[in-house]
Tab-separated table of C-alpha atoms in Angstrom:
chain	number	residue	atom	x	y	z
E	1	MET	CA	0.000	0.002	-0.009
E	2	LEU	CA	2.094	2.841	-1.344
E	3	LEU	CA	0.134	5.645	0.307
E	4	THR	CA	-0.750	4.222	3.713
E	5	GLY	CA	-0.776	7.074	6.186
E	6	LYS	CA	-0.812	9.725	3.453
E	7	ARG	CA	-3.469	12.449	3.405
E	8	PHE	CA	-4.969	14.196	0.373
E	9	VAL	CA	-7.571	16.891	-0.249
E	10	VAL	CA	-9.410	16.179	-3.527
E	11	THR	CA	-11.544	18.805	-5.274
E	12	GLY	CA	-13.645	18.601	-8.417
E	13	ILE	CA	-15.697	15.444	-8.019
E	14	ALA	CA	-19.013	15.965	-9.863
E	15	SER	CA	-19.991	12.372	-10.670
E	16	LYS	CA	-18.539	8.894	-11.115
E	17	LEU	CA	-17.412	10.018	-14.597
E	18	SER	CA	-15.214	12.764	-13.156
E	19	ILE	CA	-11.473	12.447	-13.502
E	20	ALA	CA	-11.309	13.532	-9.858
E	21	TRP	CA	-13.368	10.444	-8.957
E	22	ALA	CA	-10.789	8.216	-10.662
E	23	ILE	CA	-7.945	10.009	-8.920
E	24	ALA	CA	-9.617	9.592	-5.531
E	25	ASN	CA	-10.175	5.918	-6.302
E	26	SER	CA	-6.506	5.371	-7.212
E	27	LEU	CA	-5.311	7.196	-4.109
E	28	ARG	CA	-7.651	5.261	-1.832
E	29	SER	CA	-6.726	1.954	-3.454
E	30	GLN	CA	-3.177	2.525	-2.175
E	31	GLY	CA	-4.244	3.314	1.373
E	32	ALA	CA	-4.511	7.134	1.301
E	33	ASP	CA	-6.908	9.022	3.560
E	34	LEU	CA	-9.062	11.583	1.772
E	35	ILE	CA	-10.930	14.799	2.410
E	36	LEU	CA	-13.287	15.722	-0.426
E	37	THR	CA	-14.724	19.163	-1.209
E	38	TYR	CA	-17.838	20.398	-3.006
E	39	PRO	CA	-18.633	23.880	-4.390
E	40	ASN	CA	-22.358	24.182	-3.687
E	41	ASP	CA	-25.482	22.358	-2.469
E	42	LYS	CA	-26.263	21.122	-5.991
E	43	ILE	CA	-23.121	18.983	-5.997
E	44	LYS	CA	-23.024	18.240	-2.282
E	45	LYS	CA	-24.991	14.942	-2.397
E	46	ARG	CA	-22.801	13.570	-5.205
E	47	VAL	CA	-19.641	14.329	-3.283
E	48	GLU	CA	-21.081	12.870	-0.102
E	49	MET	CA	-21.777	9.674	-2.064
E	50	ALA	CA	-18.142	9.692	-3.177
E	51	GLY	CA	-17.149	10.247	0.438
E	52	GLU	CA	-19.031	7.087	1.460
E	53	THR	CA	-17.508	5.153	-1.400
E	54	PHE	CA	-13.943	6.126	-0.491
E	55	GLY	CA	-14.375	6.253	3.270
E	56	ALA	CA	-13.477	9.947	3.299
E	57	VAL	CA	-12.434	11.484	6.584
E	58	ALA	CA	-14.599	14.541	5.798
E	59	VAL	CA	-16.610	16.185	3.008
E	60	LEU	CA	-16.228	19.956	3.178
E	61	PRO	CA	-17.727	22.951	1.339
E	62	CYS	CA	-15.241	24.912	-0.769
E	63	ASP	CA	-16.339	27.349	-3.451
E	64	VAL	CA	-13.063	28.230	-5.157
E	65	ALA	CA	-14.543	31.514	-6.433
E	66	ASN	CA	-14.719	32.709	-2.796
E	67	ASP	CA	-11.534	33.270	-0.797
E	68	ALA	CA	-13.354	33.141	2.504
E	69	ASP	CA	-14.757	29.742	1.585
E	70	ILE	CA	-11.292	28.431	0.703
E	71	GLU	CA	-9.823	29.751	3.958
E	72	ALA	CA	-12.633	28.203	5.985
E	73	CYS	CA	-12.208	24.882	4.241
E	74	PHE	CA	-8.482	24.669	4.949
E	75	ALA	CA	-8.926	25.877	8.505
E	76	LYS	CA	-11.157	22.815	8.959
E	77	VAL	CA	-8.622	20.601	7.216
E	78	GLY	CA	-6.031	21.950	9.674
E	79	GLU	CA	-8.271	21.041	12.589
E	80	ILE	CA	-8.571	17.481	11.312
E	81	TRP	CA	-4.976	17.000	10.097
E	82	GLY	CA	-3.022	19.541	12.098
E	83	ASP	CA	0.328	17.897	11.445
E	84	GLY	CA	0.054	18.333	7.700
E	85	ILE	CA	-1.245	16.963	4.417
E	86	ASP	CA	0.504	15.139	1.587
E	87	GLY	CA	-1.289	16.642	-1.372
E	88	ILE	CA	-4.045	18.690	-2.951
E	89	VAL	CA	-5.782	17.659	-6.169
E	90	HIS	CA	-7.181	20.542	-8.193
E	91	ALA	CA	-9.618	19.109	-10.753
E	92	ILE	CA	-11.638	22.235	-11.423
E	93	GLY	CA	-12.367	24.049	-14.681
E	94	PHE	CA	-15.222	26.198	-15.893
E	95	ALA	CA	-16.253	28.710	-18.543
E	96	PRO	CA	-19.781	29.923	-19.359
E	97	ALA	CA	-21.409	27.729	-21.994
E	98	GLU	CA	-21.725	30.493	-24.559
E	99	GLN	CA	-17.928	30.881	-24.519
E	100	LEU	CA	-17.527	27.318	-25.769
E	101	ASP	CA	-19.687	27.460	-28.887
E	102	GLY	CA	-18.611	29.240	-32.036
E	103	ASP	CA	-15.894	31.494	-33.435
E	104	PHE	CA	-13.347	32.413	-30.750
E	105	THR	CA	-13.176	36.106	-31.602
E	106	ALA	CA	-16.939	36.456	-31.866
E	107	VAL	CA	-18.001	34.658	-28.677
E	108	THR	CA	-15.277	35.608	-26.188
E	109	THR	CA	-16.313	38.358	-23.803
E	110	ARG	CA	-14.494	40.201	-21.005
E	111	LYS	CA	-16.744	38.610	-18.397
E	112	GLY	CA	-16.431	35.128	-19.856
E	113	PHE	CA	-12.629	35.496	-20.043
E	114	ALA	CA	-12.471	36.582	-16.394
E	115	ILE	CA	-14.678	33.761	-15.159
E	116	ALA	CA	-12.750	31.087	-17.068
E	117	HIS	CA	-9.401	32.297	-15.718
E	118	ASP	CA	-10.638	32.812	-12.193
E	119	ILE	CA	-12.208	29.343	-11.773
E	120	SER	CA	-9.894	27.316	-14.018
E	121	SER	CA	-6.522	28.947	-13.246
E	122	TYR	CA	-6.404	31.275	-10.267
E	123	SER	CA	-8.238	28.785	-8.079
E	124	PHE	CA	-5.190	26.516	-8.248
E	125	ILE	CA	-3.023	29.278	-6.846
E	126	ALA	CA	-5.663	30.048	-4.206
E	127	LEU	CA	-5.648	26.407	-3.016
E	128	ALA	CA	-1.854	26.468	-2.913
E	129	LYS	CA	-1.885	29.598	-0.744
E	130	ALA	CA	-4.480	28.161	1.629
E	131	GLY	CA	-2.814	24.782	1.939
E	132	ARG	CA	0.781	25.928	1.929
E	133	GLU	CA	1.572	25.536	5.648
E	134	LEU	CA	-0.106	22.106	5.828
E	135	LEU	CA	1.723	20.947	2.726
E	136	LYS	CA	5.032	22.229	4.078
E	137	LYS	CA	4.766	20.090	7.201
E	138	ARG	CA	4.848	16.897	5.108
E	139	GLN	CA	6.583	18.182	1.993
E	140	GLY	CA	3.420	17.435	0.053
E	141	SER	CA	2.494	18.073	-3.549
E	142	LEU	CA	-0.051	19.867	-5.688
E	143	LEU	CA	-1.616	18.380	-8.818
E	144	THR	CA	-3.909	19.940	-11.405
E	145	LEU	CA	-5.488	18.894	-14.699
E	146	THR	CA	-4.929	20.577	-18.061
E	147	TYR	CA	-5.622	19.793	-21.723
E	148	GLU	CA	-4.125	19.919	-25.210
E	149	GLY	CA	-6.145	23.069	-25.941
E	150	SER	CA	-3.578	25.000	-23.905
E	151	ILE	CA	-0.978	24.689	-26.700
E	152	SER	CA	-3.034	23.843	-29.785
E	153	VAL	CA	-6.230	25.309	-31.228
E	154	LEU	CA	-9.236	23.049	-30.825
E	155	PRO	CA	-12.709	23.926	-32.174
E	156	ASN	CA	-15.000	25.494	-29.568
E	157	TYR	CA	-12.492	25.098	-26.721
E	158	ASN	CA	-11.959	28.807	-27.084
E	159	VAL	CA	-11.271	30.721	-23.855
E	160	MET	CA	-10.691	27.515	-21.911
E	161	GLY	CA	-7.552	27.035	-23.995
E	162	LEU	CA	-6.251	30.373	-22.731
E	163	ALA	CA	-7.220	29.486	-19.155
E	164	LYS	CA	-5.429	26.139	-19.370
E	165	ALA	CA	-2.334	27.859	-20.743
E	166	SER	CA	-2.432	30.172	-17.724
E	167	LEU	CA	-2.870	27.159	-15.443
E	168	GLU	CA	0.185	25.450	-16.922
E	169	ALA	CA	2.267	28.578	-16.363
E	170	SER	CA	1.086	28.661	-12.759
E	171	VAL	CA	2.381	25.093	-12.341
E	172	ARG	CA	5.887	26.292	-13.196
E	173	TYR	CA	5.715	29.457	-11.085
E	174	LEU	CA	4.270	27.622	-8.080
E	175	ALA	CA	6.927	24.893	-8.421
E	176	SER	CA	9.610	27.568	-8.267
E	177	SER	CA	7.957	29.435	-5.405
E	178	LEU	CA	7.290	26.386	-3.210
E	179	GLY	CA	10.217	24.169	-4.095
E	180	ALA	CA	12.458	25.367	-1.263
E	181	GLU	CA	9.776	24.138	1.157
E	182	GLY	CA	9.851	20.674	-0.401
E	183	ILE	CA	6.452	21.120	-2.066
E	184	ARG	CA	6.110	19.703	-5.585
E	185	VAL	CA	3.715	21.023	-8.212
E	186	ASN	CA	2.701	19.160	-11.387
E	187	ALA	CA	-0.110	18.778	-13.903
E	188	ILE	CA	-1.580	16.035	-16.049
E	189	SER	CA	-2.644	16.875	-19.574
E	190	ALA	CA	-5.276	14.199	-20.163
E	191	GLY	CA	-6.794	13.252	-23.479
E	192	PRO	CA	-10.519	13.897	-24.006
E	193	ILE	CA	-12.782	11.925	-21.660
E	194	ARG	CA	-16.558	11.886	-21.381
E	195	THR	CA	-17.176	13.957	-18.246
E	196	LEU	CA	-19.888	16.421	-17.234
E	197	ALA	CA	-17.467	19.294	-17.944
E	198	ALA	CA	-16.612	17.991	-21.394
E	199	SER	CA	-20.261	17.682	-22.348
E	200	GLY	CA	-20.429	21.467	-22.412
E	201	ILE	CA	-18.054	21.673	-25.393
E	202	LYS	CA	-19.780	21.656	-28.756
E	203	SER	CA	-18.903	18.660	-31.034
E	204	PHE	CA	-17.080	16.919	-28.185
E	205	ARG	CA	-18.091	13.466	-29.494
E	206	LYS	CA	-16.412	14.280	-32.819
E	207	MET	CA	-13.288	15.297	-30.908
E	208	LEU	CA	-13.272	11.896	-29.255
E	209	ASP	CA	-13.582	10.158	-32.618
E	210	MET	CA	-10.767	12.191	-34.141
E	211	ASN	CA	-8.503	11.691	-31.134
E	212	GLU	CA	-8.951	7.919	-31.466
E	213	LYS	CA	-7.906	8.051	-35.125
E	214	ILE	CA	-4.852	10.262	-34.558
E	215	ALA	CA	-3.422	8.890	-31.292
E	216	PRO	CA	-0.623	6.312	-31.733
E	217	LEU	CA	-2.467	3.885	-29.433
E	218	GLN	CA	-5.565	4.216	-31.670
E	219	ARG	CA	-7.903	4.746	-28.743
E	220	ASN	CA	-8.924	7.259	-26.107
E	221	VAL	CA	-7.528	7.374	-22.630
E	222	THR	CA	-9.638	6.225	-19.676
E	223	GLN	CA	-10.362	7.852	-16.313
E	224	ASP	CA	-8.521	5.036	-14.556
E	225	GLU	CA	-5.356	5.639	-16.598
E	226	VAL	CA	-5.390	9.294	-15.585
E	227	GLY	CA	-6.100	8.308	-12.012
E	228	ASN	CA	-3.080	5.997	-11.944
E	229	ALA	CA	-0.825	8.693	-13.429
E	230	ALA	CA	-2.020	11.038	-10.701
E	231	LEU	CA	-1.237	8.362	-8.121
E	232	PHE	CA	2.335	8.256	-9.408
E	233	LEU	CA	2.833	12.029	-9.382
E	234	LEU	CA	1.423	12.329	-5.882
E	235	SER	CA	3.430	9.419	-4.512
E	236	PRO	CA	7.014	9.206	-3.151
E	237	TRP	CA	7.992	7.510	-6.422
E	238	ALA	CA	7.802	10.935	-8.123
E	239	SER	CA	9.800	12.746	-5.424
E	240	GLY	CA	12.165	14.244	-8.012
E	241	ILE	CA	9.492	15.593	-10.340
E	242	THR	CA	8.104	19.126	-10.152
E	243	GLY	CA	6.987	21.865	-12.528
E	244	GLU	CA	6.065	19.267	-15.172
E	245	ILE	CA	3.096	18.669	-17.455
E	246	LEU	CA	2.617	14.921	-17.929
E	247	PHE	CA	0.650	13.956	-21.042
E	248	VAL	CA	-1.725	11.044	-20.555
E	249	ASP	CA	-3.469	11.024	-23.934
E	250	CYS	CA	-2.458	7.811	-25.726
E	251	GLY	CA	0.234	9.819	-27.502
E	252	PHE	CA	-2.062	12.286	-29.245
E	253	ASN	CA	0.156	15.284	-28.473
E	254	THR	CA	3.120	13.724	-30.323
E	255	VAL	CA	1.426	13.453	-33.719
E	256	ALA	CA	0.925	16.195	-36.301
E	257	MET	CA	-0.654	13.884	-38.900
E	258	SER	CA	-1.466	10.197	-38.582
E	259	GLU	CA	-1.446	7.528	-41.239
E	260	THR	CA	-5.225	7.223	-40.802
E	261	MET	CA	-5.720	10.916	-41.501
E	262	LEU	CA	-3.504	10.758	-44.531
E	263	SER	CA	-5.252	7.694	-45.927
E	264	GLU	CA	-8.732	9.222	-45.446
E	265	THR	CA	-7.623	12.475	-47.112
E	266	MET	CA	-6.312	10.579	-50.117
E	267	LEU	CA	-9.474	8.533	-50.635
E	268	GLY	CA	-11.086	9.469	-53.904
E	269	GLU	CA	-8.076	11.354	-55.208
E	270	LYS	CA	-7.112	10.467	-58.751
E	271	THR	CA	-3.677	9.061	-59.495
E	272	PRO	CA	-1.608	11.742	-61.313
E	273	THR	CA	-0.467	11.026	-64.880
E	274	ASP	CA	3.193	11.059	-65.884
E	275	ASP	CA	2.711	14.487	-67.463
E	276	GLU	CA	1.158	15.886	-64.269
E	277	VAL	CA	4.060	14.520	-62.217
């Protein structure tokens, strides 16, 4: 049991399909103790169900858009685990639905931009600030989730791509800021997975199909595979890794054009004559 006696705060569980659920499952499978958080009453029952499933020590409210909520949450974590925690999982991302449907220039608004960056990027820094002293006591680690849209243009991902790019930069800056205290900071860039959050992106099913064709493994990644990668990064086995973005996407990020794409593009093309060559 790799994580027996280790303690983690996990945010972002919305259902059994959530990547955060898979991460919690992997951590618990190796003996970790968990505290889970929920943002509002709408999600509370689902997270409480997860708490029962994983035998969570506590299920606490934590709206990451509210600094007072974050401070209250970690004050309670400190009451429960006063001698420190071993990690915080940040599995939170959000942009208003209208920002994720249509031409980037046309649909992006100042308000939508601010919301996406506040919830999807700044909240990671806010959790790091609130949990810093508890993490320091055990030289714990921070982990967040990002996506290919941070470095490549994907249809309808729009302002979330910018927010994820900001999030990835924060991984590097936090790693530098907290490294002297023994705190590691990393991110997983997971391939597309059917989650509640992903369902808000227009044409997401088509993205899944295309990812399957392009990725070297010729399939999409699973929640459990991301959960196991998170387990590694949060465990002592990754003690020398910080400031990194680990791709868990069946190799999609390594390919510019796959054989499948090339073959499908060439279908129906006529063979050039000698004169045309």
